[in-house]
PDB file of N, CA, C and O in Angstrom:
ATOM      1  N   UNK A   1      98.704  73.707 111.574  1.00 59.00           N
ATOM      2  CA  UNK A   1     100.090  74.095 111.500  1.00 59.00           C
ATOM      3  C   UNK A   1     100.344  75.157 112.563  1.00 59.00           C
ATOM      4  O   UNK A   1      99.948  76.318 112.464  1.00 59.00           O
ATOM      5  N   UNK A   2     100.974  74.708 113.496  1.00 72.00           N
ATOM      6  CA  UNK A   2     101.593  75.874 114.623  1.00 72.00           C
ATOM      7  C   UNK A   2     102.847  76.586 114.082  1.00 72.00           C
ATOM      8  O   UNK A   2     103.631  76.131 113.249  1.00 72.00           O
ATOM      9  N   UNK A   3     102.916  78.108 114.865  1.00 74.00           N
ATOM     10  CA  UNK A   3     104.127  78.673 114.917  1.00 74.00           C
ATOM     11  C   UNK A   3     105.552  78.061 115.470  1.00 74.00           C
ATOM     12  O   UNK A   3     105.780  77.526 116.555  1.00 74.00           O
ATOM     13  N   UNK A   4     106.358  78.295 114.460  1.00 66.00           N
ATOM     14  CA  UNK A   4     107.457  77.722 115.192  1.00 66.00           C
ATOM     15  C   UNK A   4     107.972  78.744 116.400  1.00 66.00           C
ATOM     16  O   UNK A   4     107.755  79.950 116.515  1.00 66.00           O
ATOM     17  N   UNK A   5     108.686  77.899 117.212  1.00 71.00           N
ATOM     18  CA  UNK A   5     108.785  78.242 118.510  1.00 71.00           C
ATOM     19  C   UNK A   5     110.465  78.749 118.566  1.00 71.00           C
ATOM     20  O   UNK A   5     111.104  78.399 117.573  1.00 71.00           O
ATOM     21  N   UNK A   6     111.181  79.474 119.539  1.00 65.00           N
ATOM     22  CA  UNK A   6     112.359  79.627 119.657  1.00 65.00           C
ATOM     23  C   UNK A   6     113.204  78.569 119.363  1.00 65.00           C
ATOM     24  O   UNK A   6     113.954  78.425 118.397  1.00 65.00           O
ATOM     25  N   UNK A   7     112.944  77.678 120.529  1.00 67.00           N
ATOM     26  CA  UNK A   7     113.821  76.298 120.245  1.00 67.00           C
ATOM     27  C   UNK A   7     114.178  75.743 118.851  1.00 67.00           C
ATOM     28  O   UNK A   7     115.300  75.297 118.610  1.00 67.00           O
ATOM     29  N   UNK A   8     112.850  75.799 117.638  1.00 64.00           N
ATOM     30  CA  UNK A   8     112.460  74.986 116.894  1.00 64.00           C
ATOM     31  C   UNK A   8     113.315  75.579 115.621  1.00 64.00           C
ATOM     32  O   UNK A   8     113.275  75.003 114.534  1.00 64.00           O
ATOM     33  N   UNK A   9     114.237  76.991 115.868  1.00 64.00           N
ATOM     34  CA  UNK A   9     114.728  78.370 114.635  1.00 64.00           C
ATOM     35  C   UNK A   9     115.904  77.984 115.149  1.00 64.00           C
ATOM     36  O   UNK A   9     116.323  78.443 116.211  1.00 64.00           O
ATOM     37  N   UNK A  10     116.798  76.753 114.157  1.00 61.00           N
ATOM     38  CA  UNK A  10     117.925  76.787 114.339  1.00 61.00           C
ATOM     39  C   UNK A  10     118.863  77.731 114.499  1.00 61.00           C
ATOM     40  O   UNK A  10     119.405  77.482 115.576  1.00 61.00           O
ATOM     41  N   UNK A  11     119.426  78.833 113.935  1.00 55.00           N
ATOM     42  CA  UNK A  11     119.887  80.038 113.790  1.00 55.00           C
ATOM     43  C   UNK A  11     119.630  80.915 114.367  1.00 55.00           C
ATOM     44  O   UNK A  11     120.055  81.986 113.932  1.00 55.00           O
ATOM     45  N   UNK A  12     118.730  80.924 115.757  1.00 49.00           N
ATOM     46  CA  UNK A  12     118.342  82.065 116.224  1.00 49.00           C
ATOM     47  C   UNK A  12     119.097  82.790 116.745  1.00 49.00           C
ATOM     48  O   UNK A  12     118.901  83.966 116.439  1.00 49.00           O
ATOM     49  N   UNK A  13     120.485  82.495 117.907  1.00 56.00           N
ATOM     50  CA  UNK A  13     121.175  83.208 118.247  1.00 56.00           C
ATOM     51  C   UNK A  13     122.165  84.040 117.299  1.00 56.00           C
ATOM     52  O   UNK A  13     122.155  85.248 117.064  1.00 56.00           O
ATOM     53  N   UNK A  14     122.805  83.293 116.943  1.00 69.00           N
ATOM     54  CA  UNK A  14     123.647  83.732 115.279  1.00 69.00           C
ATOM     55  C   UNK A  14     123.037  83.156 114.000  1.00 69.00           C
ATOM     56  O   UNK A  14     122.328  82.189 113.722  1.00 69.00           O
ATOM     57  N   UNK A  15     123.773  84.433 113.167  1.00 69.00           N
ATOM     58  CA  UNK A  15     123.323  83.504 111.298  1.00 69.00           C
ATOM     59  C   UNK A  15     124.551  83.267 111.165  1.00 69.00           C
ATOM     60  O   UNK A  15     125.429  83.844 111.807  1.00 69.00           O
ATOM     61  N   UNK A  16     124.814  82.033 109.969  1.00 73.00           N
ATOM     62  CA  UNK A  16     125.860  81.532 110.049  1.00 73.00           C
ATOM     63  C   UNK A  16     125.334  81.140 108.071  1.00 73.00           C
ATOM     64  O   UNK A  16     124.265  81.080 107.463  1.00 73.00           O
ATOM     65  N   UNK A  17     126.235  81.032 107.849  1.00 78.00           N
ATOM     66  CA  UNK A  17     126.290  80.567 106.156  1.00 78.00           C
ATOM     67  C   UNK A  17     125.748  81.377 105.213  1.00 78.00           C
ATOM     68  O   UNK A  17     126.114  82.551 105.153  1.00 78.00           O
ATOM     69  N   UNK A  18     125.019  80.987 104.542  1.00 83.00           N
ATOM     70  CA  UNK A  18     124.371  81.343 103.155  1.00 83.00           C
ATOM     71  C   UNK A  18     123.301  82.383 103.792  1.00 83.00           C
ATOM     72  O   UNK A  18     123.641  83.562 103.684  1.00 83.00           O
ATOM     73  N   UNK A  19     122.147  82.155 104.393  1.00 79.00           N
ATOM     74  CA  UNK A  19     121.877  82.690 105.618  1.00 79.00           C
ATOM     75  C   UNK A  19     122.012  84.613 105.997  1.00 79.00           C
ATOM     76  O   UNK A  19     121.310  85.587 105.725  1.00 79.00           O
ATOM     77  N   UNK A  20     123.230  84.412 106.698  1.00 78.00           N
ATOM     78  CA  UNK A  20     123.981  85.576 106.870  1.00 78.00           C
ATOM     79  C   UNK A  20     124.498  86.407 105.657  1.00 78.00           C
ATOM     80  O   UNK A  20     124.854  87.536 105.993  1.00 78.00           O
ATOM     81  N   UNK A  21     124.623  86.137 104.366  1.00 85.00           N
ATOM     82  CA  UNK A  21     125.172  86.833 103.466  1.00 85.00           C
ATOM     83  C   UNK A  21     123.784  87.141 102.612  1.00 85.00           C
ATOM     84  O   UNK A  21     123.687  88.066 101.805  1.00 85.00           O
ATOM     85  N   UNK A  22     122.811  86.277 102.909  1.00 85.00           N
ATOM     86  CA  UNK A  22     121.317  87.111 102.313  1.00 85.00           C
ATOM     87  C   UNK A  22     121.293  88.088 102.926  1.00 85.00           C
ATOM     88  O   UNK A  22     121.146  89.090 102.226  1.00 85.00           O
ATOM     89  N   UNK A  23     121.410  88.327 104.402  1.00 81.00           N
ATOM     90  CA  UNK A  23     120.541  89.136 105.157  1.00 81.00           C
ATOM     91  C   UNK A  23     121.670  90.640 104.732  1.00 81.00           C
ATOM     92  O   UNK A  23     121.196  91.763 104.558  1.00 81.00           O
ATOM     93  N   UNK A  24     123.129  90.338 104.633  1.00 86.00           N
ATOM     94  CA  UNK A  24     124.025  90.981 104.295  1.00 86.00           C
ATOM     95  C   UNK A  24     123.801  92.188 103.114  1.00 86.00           C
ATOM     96  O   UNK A  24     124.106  93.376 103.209  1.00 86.00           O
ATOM     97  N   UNK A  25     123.178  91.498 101.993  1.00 92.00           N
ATOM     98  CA  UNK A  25     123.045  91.215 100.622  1.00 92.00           C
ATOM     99  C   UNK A  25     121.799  92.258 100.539  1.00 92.00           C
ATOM    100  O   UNK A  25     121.848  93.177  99.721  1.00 92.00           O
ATOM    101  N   UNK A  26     120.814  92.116 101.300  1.00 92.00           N
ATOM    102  CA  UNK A  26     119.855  93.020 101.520  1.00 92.00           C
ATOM    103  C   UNK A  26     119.839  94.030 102.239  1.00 92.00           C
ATOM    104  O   UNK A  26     119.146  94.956 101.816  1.00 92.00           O
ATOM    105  N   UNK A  27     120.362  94.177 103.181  1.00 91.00           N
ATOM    106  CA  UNK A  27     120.891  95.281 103.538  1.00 91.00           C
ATOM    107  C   UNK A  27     122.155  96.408 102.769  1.00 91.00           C
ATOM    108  O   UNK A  27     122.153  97.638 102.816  1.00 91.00           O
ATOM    109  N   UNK A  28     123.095  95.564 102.135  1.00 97.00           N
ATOM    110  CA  UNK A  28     123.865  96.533 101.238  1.00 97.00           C
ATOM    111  C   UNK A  28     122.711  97.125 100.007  1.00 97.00           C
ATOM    112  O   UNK A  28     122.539  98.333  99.845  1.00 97.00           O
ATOM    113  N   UNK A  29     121.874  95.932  99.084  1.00 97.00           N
ATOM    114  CA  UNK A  29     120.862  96.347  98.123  1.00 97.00           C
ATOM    115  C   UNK A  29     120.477  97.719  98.525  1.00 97.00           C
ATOM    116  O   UNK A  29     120.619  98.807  97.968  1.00 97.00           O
ATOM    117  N   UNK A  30     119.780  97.242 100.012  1.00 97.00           N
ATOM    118  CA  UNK A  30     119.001  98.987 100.258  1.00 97.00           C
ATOM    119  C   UNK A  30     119.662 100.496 100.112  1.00 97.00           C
ATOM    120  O   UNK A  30     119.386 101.592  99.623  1.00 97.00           O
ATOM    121  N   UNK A  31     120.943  99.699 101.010  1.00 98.00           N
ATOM    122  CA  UNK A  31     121.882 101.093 101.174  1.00 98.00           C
ATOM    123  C   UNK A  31     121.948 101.804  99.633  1.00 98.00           C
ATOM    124  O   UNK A  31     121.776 102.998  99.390  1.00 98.00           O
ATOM    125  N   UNK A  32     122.266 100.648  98.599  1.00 98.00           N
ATOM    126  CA  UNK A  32     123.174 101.219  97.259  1.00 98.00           C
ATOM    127  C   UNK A  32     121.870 102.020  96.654  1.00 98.00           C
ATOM    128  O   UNK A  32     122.184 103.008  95.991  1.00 98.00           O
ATOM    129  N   UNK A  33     120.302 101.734  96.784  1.00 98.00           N
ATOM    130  CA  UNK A  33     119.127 102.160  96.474  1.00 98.00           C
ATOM    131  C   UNK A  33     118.840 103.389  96.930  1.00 98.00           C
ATOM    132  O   UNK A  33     118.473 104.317  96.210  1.00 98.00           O
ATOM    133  N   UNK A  34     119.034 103.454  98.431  1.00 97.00           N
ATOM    134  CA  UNK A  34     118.750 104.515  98.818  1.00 97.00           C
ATOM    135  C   UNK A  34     120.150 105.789  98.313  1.00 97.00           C
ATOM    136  O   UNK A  34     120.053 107.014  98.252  1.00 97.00           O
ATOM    137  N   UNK A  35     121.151 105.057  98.073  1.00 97.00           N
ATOM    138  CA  UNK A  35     122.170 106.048  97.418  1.00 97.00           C
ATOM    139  C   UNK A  35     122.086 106.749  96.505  1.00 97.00           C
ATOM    140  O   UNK A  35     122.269 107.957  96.357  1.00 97.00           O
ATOM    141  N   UNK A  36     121.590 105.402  95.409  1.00 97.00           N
ATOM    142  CA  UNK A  36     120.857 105.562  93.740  1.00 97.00           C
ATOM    143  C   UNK A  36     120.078 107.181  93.928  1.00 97.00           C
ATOM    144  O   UNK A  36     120.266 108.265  93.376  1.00 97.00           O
ATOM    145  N   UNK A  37     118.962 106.611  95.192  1.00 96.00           N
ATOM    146  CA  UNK A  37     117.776 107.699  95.070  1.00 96.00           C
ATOM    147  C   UNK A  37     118.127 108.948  95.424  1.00 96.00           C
ATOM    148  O   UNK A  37     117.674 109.834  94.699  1.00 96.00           O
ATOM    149  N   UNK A  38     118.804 109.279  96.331  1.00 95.00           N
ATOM    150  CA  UNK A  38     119.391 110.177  97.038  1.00 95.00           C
ATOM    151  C   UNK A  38     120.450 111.053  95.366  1.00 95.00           C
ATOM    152  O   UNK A  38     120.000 111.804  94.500  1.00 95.00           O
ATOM    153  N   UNK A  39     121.210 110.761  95.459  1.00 94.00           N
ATOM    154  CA  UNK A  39     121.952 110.843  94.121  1.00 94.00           C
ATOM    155  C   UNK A  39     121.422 111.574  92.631  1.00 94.00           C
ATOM    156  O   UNK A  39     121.865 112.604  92.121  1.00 94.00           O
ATOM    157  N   UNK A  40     120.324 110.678  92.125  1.00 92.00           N
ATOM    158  CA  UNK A  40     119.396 111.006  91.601  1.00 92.00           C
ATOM    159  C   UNK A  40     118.312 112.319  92.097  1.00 92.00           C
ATOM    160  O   UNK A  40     118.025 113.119  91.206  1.00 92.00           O
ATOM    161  N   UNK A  41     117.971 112.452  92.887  1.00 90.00           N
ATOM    162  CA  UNK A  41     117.329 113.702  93.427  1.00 90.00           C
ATOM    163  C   UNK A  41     118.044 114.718  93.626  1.00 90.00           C
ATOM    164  O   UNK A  41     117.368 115.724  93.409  1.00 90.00           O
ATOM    165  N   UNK A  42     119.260 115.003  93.987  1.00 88.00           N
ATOM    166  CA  UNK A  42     120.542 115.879  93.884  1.00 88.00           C
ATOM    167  C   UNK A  42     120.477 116.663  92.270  1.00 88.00           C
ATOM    168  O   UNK A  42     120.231 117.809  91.895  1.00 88.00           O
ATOM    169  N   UNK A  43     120.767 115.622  91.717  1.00 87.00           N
ATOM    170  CA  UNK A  43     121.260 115.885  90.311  1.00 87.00           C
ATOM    171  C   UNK A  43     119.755 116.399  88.883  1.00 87.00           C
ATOM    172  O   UNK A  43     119.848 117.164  87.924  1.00 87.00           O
ATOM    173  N   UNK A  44     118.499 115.531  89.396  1.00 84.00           N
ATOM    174  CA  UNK A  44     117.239 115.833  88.593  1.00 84.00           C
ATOM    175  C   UNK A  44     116.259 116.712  89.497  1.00 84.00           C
ATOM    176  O   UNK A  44     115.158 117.083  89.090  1.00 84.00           O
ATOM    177  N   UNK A  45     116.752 117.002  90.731  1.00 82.00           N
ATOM    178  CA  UNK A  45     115.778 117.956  91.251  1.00 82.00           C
ATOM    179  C   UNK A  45     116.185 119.590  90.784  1.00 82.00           C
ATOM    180  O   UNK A  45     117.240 120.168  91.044  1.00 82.00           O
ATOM    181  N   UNK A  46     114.801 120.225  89.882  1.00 73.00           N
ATOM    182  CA  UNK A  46     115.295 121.525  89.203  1.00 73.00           C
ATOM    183  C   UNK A  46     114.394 122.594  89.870  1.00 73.00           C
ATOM    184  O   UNK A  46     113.284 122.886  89.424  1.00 73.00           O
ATOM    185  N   UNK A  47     114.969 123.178  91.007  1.00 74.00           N
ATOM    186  CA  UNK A  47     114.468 124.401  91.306  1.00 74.00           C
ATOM    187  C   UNK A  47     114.247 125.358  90.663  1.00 74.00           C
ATOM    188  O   UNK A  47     113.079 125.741  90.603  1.00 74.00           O
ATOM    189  N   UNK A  48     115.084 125.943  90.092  1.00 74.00           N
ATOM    190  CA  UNK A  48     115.391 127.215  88.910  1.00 74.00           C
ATOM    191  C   UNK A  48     114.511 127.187  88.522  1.00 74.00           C
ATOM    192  O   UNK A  48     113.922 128.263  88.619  1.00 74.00           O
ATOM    193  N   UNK A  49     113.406 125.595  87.528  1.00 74.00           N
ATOM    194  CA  UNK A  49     112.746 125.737  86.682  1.00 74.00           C
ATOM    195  C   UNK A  49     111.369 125.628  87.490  1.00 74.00           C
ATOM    196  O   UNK A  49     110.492 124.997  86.900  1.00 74.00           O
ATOM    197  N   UNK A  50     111.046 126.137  88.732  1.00 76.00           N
ATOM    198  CA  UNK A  50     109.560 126.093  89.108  1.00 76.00           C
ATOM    199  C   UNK A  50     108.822 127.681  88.454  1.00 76.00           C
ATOM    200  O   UNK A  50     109.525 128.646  88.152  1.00 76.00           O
ATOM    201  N   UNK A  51     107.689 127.667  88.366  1.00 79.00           N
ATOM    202  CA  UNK A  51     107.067 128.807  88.249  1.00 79.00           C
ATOM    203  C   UNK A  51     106.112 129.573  89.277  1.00 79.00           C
ATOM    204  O   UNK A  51     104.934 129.300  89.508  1.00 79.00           O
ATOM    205  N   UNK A  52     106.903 130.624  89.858  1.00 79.00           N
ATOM    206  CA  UNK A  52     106.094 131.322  91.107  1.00 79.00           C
ATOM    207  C   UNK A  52     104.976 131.416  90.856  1.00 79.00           C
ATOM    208  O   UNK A  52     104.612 131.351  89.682  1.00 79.00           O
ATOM    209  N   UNK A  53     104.147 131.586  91.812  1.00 80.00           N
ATOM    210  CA  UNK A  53     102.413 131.805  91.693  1.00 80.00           C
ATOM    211  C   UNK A  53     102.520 133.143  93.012  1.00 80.00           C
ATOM    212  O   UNK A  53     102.843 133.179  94.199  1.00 80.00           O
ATOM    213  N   UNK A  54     102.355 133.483  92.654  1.00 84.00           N
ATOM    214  CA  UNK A  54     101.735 135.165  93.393  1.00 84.00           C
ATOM    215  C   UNK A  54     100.485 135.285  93.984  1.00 84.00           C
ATOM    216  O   UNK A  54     100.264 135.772  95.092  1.00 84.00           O
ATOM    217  N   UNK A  55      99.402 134.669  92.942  1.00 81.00           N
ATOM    218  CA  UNK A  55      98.390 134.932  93.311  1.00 81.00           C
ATOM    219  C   UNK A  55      97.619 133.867  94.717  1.00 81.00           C
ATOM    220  O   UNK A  55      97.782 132.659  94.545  1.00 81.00           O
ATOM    221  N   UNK A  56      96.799 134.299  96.078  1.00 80.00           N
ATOM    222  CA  UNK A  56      96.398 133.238  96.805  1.00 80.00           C
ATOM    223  C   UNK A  56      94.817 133.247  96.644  1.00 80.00           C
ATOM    224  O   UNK A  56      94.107 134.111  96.132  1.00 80.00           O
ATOM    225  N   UNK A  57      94.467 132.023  97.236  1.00 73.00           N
ATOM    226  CA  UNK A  57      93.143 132.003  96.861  1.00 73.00           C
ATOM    227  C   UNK A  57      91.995 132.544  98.088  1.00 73.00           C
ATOM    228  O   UNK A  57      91.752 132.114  99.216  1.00 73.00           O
ATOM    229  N   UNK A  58      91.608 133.329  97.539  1.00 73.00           N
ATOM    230  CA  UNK A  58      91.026 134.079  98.797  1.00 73.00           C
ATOM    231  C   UNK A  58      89.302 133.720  99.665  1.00 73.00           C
ATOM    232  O   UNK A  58      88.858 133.829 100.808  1.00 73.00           O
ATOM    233  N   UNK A  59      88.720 133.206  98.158  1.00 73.00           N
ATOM    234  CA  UNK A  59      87.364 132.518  98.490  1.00 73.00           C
ATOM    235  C   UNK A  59      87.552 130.700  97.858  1.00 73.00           C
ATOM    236  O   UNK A  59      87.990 130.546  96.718  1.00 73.00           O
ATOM    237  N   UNK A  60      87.314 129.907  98.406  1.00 69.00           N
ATOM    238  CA  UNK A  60      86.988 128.965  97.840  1.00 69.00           C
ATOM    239  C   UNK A  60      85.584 128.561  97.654  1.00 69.00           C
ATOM    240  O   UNK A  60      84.933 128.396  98.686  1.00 69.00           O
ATOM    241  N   UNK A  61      84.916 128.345  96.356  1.00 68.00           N
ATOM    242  CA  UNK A  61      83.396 128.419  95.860  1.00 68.00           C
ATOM    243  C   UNK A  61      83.039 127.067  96.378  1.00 68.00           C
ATOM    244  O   UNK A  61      83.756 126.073  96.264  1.00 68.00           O
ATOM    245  N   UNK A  62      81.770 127.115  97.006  1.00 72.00           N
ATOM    246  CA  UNK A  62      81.104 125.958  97.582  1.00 72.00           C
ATOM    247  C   UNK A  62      80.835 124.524  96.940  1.00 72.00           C
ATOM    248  O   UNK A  62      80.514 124.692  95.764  1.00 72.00           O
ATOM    249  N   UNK A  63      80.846 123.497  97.203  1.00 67.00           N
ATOM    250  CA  UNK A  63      80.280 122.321  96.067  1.00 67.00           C
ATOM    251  C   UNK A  63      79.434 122.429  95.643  1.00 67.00           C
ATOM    252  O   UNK A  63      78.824 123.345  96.195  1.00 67.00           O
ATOM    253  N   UNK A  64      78.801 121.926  94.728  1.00 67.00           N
ATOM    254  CA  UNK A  64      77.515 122.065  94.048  1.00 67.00           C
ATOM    255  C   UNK A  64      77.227 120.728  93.905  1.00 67.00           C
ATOM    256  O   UNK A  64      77.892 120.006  93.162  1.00 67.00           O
ATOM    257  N   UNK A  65      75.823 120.141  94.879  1.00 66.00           N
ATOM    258  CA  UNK A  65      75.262 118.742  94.975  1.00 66.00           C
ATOM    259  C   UNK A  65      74.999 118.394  93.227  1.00 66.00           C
ATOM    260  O   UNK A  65      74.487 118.983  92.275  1.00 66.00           O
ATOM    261  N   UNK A  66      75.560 117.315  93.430  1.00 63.00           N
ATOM    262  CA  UNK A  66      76.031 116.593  92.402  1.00 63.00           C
ATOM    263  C   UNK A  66      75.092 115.216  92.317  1.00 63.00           C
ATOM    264  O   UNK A  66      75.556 114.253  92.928  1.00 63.00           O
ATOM    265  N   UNK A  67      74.016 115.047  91.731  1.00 65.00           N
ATOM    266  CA  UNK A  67      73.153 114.098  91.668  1.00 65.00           C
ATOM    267  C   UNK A  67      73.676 112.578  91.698  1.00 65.00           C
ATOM    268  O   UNK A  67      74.389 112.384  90.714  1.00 65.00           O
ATOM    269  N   UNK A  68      73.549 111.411  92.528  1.00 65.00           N
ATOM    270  CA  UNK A  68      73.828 109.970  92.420  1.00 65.00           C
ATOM    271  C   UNK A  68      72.735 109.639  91.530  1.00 65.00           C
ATOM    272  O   UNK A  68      71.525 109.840  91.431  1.00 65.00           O
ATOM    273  N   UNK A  69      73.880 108.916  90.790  1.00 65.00           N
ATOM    274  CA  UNK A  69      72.621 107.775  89.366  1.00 65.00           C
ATOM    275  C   UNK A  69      73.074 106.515  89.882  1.00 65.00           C
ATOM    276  O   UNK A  69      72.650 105.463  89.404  1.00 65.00           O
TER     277      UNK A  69
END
């Protein structure tokens, strides 16, 4: 089975029909998704409620070889 070739993609220059309103259709989907998400992160993202940490970590303690079974 070969690749189809330019010639062989009826529609290549324009989409035309059923076609064109998928490609339409998926592109609005995304937009309204990425709106959804956008939207949603506005409204459930809660700063106020983080809890500061003050403290930094000044040594980090070495691994300790950990035997393979």
């Amino acid at each position: 089975m070969s690749e189809p070739t330019l010639e062989d993609i009826g529609d290549y220059n324009t989409l035309k029909g059923e076609k064109k309103r998928i490609v339409w259709a998926v592109i609005i989907a995304g937009l309204l998704l990425g709106l959804v998400y956008m939207i949603a992160y506005k409204v459930y993202d809660n700063k106020a409620g983080t809890i500061p940490v003050k403290d930094t970590i000044t040594v980090v303690p070495l691994s300790q070889n950990i035997p393979v079974r």
